[in-house]
PDB file of C-alpha atoms in Angstrom:
ATOM      1  CA  MET A 860      83.754 121.385  76.217  1.00 61.00           C
ATOM      2  CA  ASN A 861      87.071 123.135  76.673  1.00 75.00           C
ATOM      3  CA  SER A 862      86.187 124.566  80.057  1.00 83.00           C
ATOM      4  CA  PRO A 863      87.791 122.784  83.021  1.00 81.00           C
ATOM      5  CA  LEU A 864      84.584 123.202  85.013  1.00 83.00           C
ATOM      6  CA  ALA A 865      82.519 121.581  82.258  1.00 86.00           C
ATOM      7  CA  ARG A 866      84.938 118.639  82.189  1.00 86.00           C
ATOM      8  CA  ALA A 867      84.712 118.418  85.978  1.00 85.00           C
ATOM      9  CA  TRP A 868      80.907 118.235  85.752  1.00 88.00           C
ATOM     10  CA  LEU A 869      81.159 115.437  83.214  1.00 90.00           C
ATOM     11  CA  VAL A 870      83.524 113.530  85.504  1.00 86.00           C
ATOM     12  CA  LEU A 871      81.143 114.035  88.441  1.00 87.00           C
ATOM     13  CA  ILE A 872      78.202 112.774  86.389  1.00 90.00           C
ATOM     14  CA  PHE A 873      80.227 109.744  85.269  1.00 88.00           C
ATOM     15  CA  LEU A 874      81.325 108.913  88.828  1.00 83.00           C
ATOM     16  CA  THR A 875      77.765 109.321  90.105  1.00 84.00           C
ATOM     17  CA  GLY A 876      76.657 106.881  87.423  1.00 85.00           C
ATOM     18  CA  ILE A 877      79.284 104.373  88.556  1.00 80.00           C
ATOM     19  CA  ALA A 878      78.176 104.704  92.184  1.00 76.00           C
ATOM     20  CA  MET A 879      74.516 104.299  91.219  1.00 78.00           C
ATOM     21  CA  TRP A 880      75.255 101.330  88.976  1.00 78.00           C
ATOM     22  CA  THR A 881      77.301  99.664  91.705  1.00 73.00           C
ATOM     23  CA  GLY A 882      74.935 100.410  94.568  1.00 69.00           C
ATOM     24  CA  GLY A 883      71.662 100.439  92.719  1.00 67.00           C
ATOM     25  CA  PRO A 884      69.505 103.573  92.586  1.00 64.00           C
ATOM     26  CA  SER A 885      67.234 102.376  95.398  1.00 67.00           C
ATOM     27  CA  GLY A 886      70.155 101.392  97.626  1.00 61.00           C
ATOM     28  CA  GLU A 887      68.450  98.161  98.638  1.00 62.00           C
ATOM     29  CA  ALA A 888      70.935  95.715  97.120  1.00 62.00           C
ATOM     30  CA  HIS A 889      73.557  94.047  99.320  1.00 71.00           C
ATOM     31  CA  LEU A 890      76.839  95.182  97.821  1.00 74.00           C
ATOM     32  CA  GLY A 891      79.412  93.228  99.716  1.00 79.00           C
ATOM     33  CA  THR A 892      82.839  94.542 100.563  1.00 83.00           C
ATOM     34  CA  LEU A 893      83.980  94.944  96.960  1.00 84.00           C
ATOM     35  CA  GLY A 894      80.870  96.914  96.013  1.00 81.00           C
ATOM     36  CA  ILE A 895      81.186  99.229  98.997  1.00 83.00           C
ATOM     37  CA  GLY A 896      84.846  99.713  98.141  1.00 87.00           C
ATOM     38  CA  ALA A 897      83.888 100.765  94.602  1.00 83.00           C
ATOM     39  CA  VAL A 898      81.297 103.240  95.900  1.00 84.00           C
ATOM     40  CA  VAL A 899      83.753 104.698  98.449  1.00 89.00           C
ATOM     41  CA  VAL A 900      86.475 105.086  95.805  1.00 89.00           C
ATOM     42  CA  ALA A 901      84.070 106.749  93.339  1.00 86.00           C
ATOM     43  CA  SER A 902      82.899 109.078  96.112  1.00 89.00           C
ATOM     44  CA  GLY A 903      86.486 109.918  97.011  1.00 92.00           C
ATOM     45  CA  PHE A 904      87.273 110.842  93.418  1.00 89.00           C
ATOM     46  CA  LYS A 905      84.145 113.002  93.364  1.00 89.00           C
ATOM     47  CA  ALA A 906      85.234 114.782  96.534  1.00 92.00           C
ATOM     48  CA  VAL A 907      88.697 115.435  95.123  1.00 92.00           C
ATOM     49  CA  SER A 908      87.221 116.720  91.863  1.00 89.00           C
ATOM     50  CA  ILE A 909      84.960 119.144  93.715  1.00 90.00           C
ATOM     51  CA  LEU A 910      87.777 120.298  95.988  1.00 92.00           C
ATOM     52  CA  ARG A 911      90.194 120.772  93.112  1.00 90.00           C
ATOM     53  CA  ASN A 912      87.927 122.395  90.544  1.00 86.00           C
ATOM     54  CA  PHE A 913      85.204 124.231  92.423  1.00 86.00           C
ATOM     55  CA  LEU A 914      86.944 125.132  95.683  1.00 88.00           C
ATOM     56  CA  GLU A 915      90.239 125.857  93.869  1.00 88.00           C
ATOM     57  CA  LEU A 916      92.349 123.591  96.033  1.00 89.00           C
ATOM     58  CA  GLU A 917      94.748 123.248  93.102  1.00 87.00           C
ATOM     59  CA  ARG A 918      95.861 126.814  93.827  1.00 91.00           C
ATOM     60  CA  ALA A 919      96.575 126.070  97.493  1.00 91.00           C
ATOM     61  CA  SER A 920      99.996 125.244  98.838  1.00 94.00           C
ATOM     62  CA  ALA A 921     101.248 121.668  98.738  1.00 94.00           C
ATOM     63  CA  GLY A 922     100.749 121.339 102.492  1.00 95.00           C
ATOM     64  CA  TRP A 923      97.054 122.197 102.287  1.00 94.00           C
ATOM     65  CA  ARG A 924      96.522 119.858  99.340  1.00 93.00           C
ATOM     66  CA  PHE A 925      98.274 117.020 101.168  1.00 95.00           C
ATOM     67  CA  ALA A 926      96.209 117.612 104.318  1.00 95.00           C
ATOM     68  CA  ILE A 927      92.852 117.821 102.549  1.00 94.00           C
ATOM     69  CA  TYR A 928      93.477 114.898 100.189  1.00 95.00           C
ATOM     70  CA  GLY A 929      94.749 112.889 103.138  1.00 96.00           C
ATOM     71  CA  TYR A 930      91.586 113.733 105.060  1.00 96.00           C
ATOM     72  CA  VAL A 931      89.436 112.494 102.173  1.00 96.00           C
ATOM     73  CA  ALA A 932      91.456 109.268 101.977  1.00 96.00           C
ATOM     74  CA  VAL A 933      91.322 108.648 105.745  1.00 97.00           C
ATOM     75  CA  LEU A 934      87.598 109.376 105.880  1.00 96.00           C
ATOM     76  CA  GLY A 935      86.948 106.972 103.003  1.00 95.00           C
ATOM     77  CA  GLY A 936      89.053 104.347 104.740  1.00 96.00           C
ATOM     78  CA  ILE A 937      87.149 104.782 107.993  1.00 96.00           C
ATOM     79  CA  ILE A 938      83.793 104.461 106.210  1.00 93.00           C
ATOM     80  CA  PHE A 939      84.967 101.350 104.382  1.00 93.00           C
ATOM     81  CA  ALA A 940      86.418  99.779 107.546  1.00 93.00           C
ATOM     82  CA  ALA A 941      83.276 100.543 109.540  1.00 92.00           C
ATOM     83  CA  TYR A 942      81.149  98.856 106.900  1.00 87.00           C
ATOM     84  CA  ALA A 943      83.431  95.816 106.803  1.00 86.00           C
ATOM     85  CA  VAL A 944      83.412  95.462 110.605  1.00 89.00           C
ATOM     86  CA  LEU A 945      79.690  96.065 111.077  1.00 86.00           C
ATOM     87  CA  THR A 946      78.636  93.629 108.357  1.00 81.00           C
ATOM     88  CA  GLY A 947      81.214  91.000 109.272  1.00 72.00           C
ATOM     89  CA  SER A 948      82.806  91.138 105.823  1.00 57.00           C
ATOM     90  CA  THR A 949      86.508  90.674 105.345  1.00 50.00           C
TER      91      THR A 949
END
């Protein structure tokens, strides 16, 4: 398991497991704000791992990395905020 791509796959599998454990495989459980936050954070780490390892963002300039990672963070924040507002959670 010395390949960076193999390690990235293991990380993706682990993060998917965390998201499934938190949200439940059927997706029917009410997670609450903390649960949704955990799923959004795990999904954000998955997105960054895919961008870095499979789309070679690590080779891009610092400006591109900052913009793309910022986009992932803002999108995760918007999803989390929308959930919190729509469900009335604080």
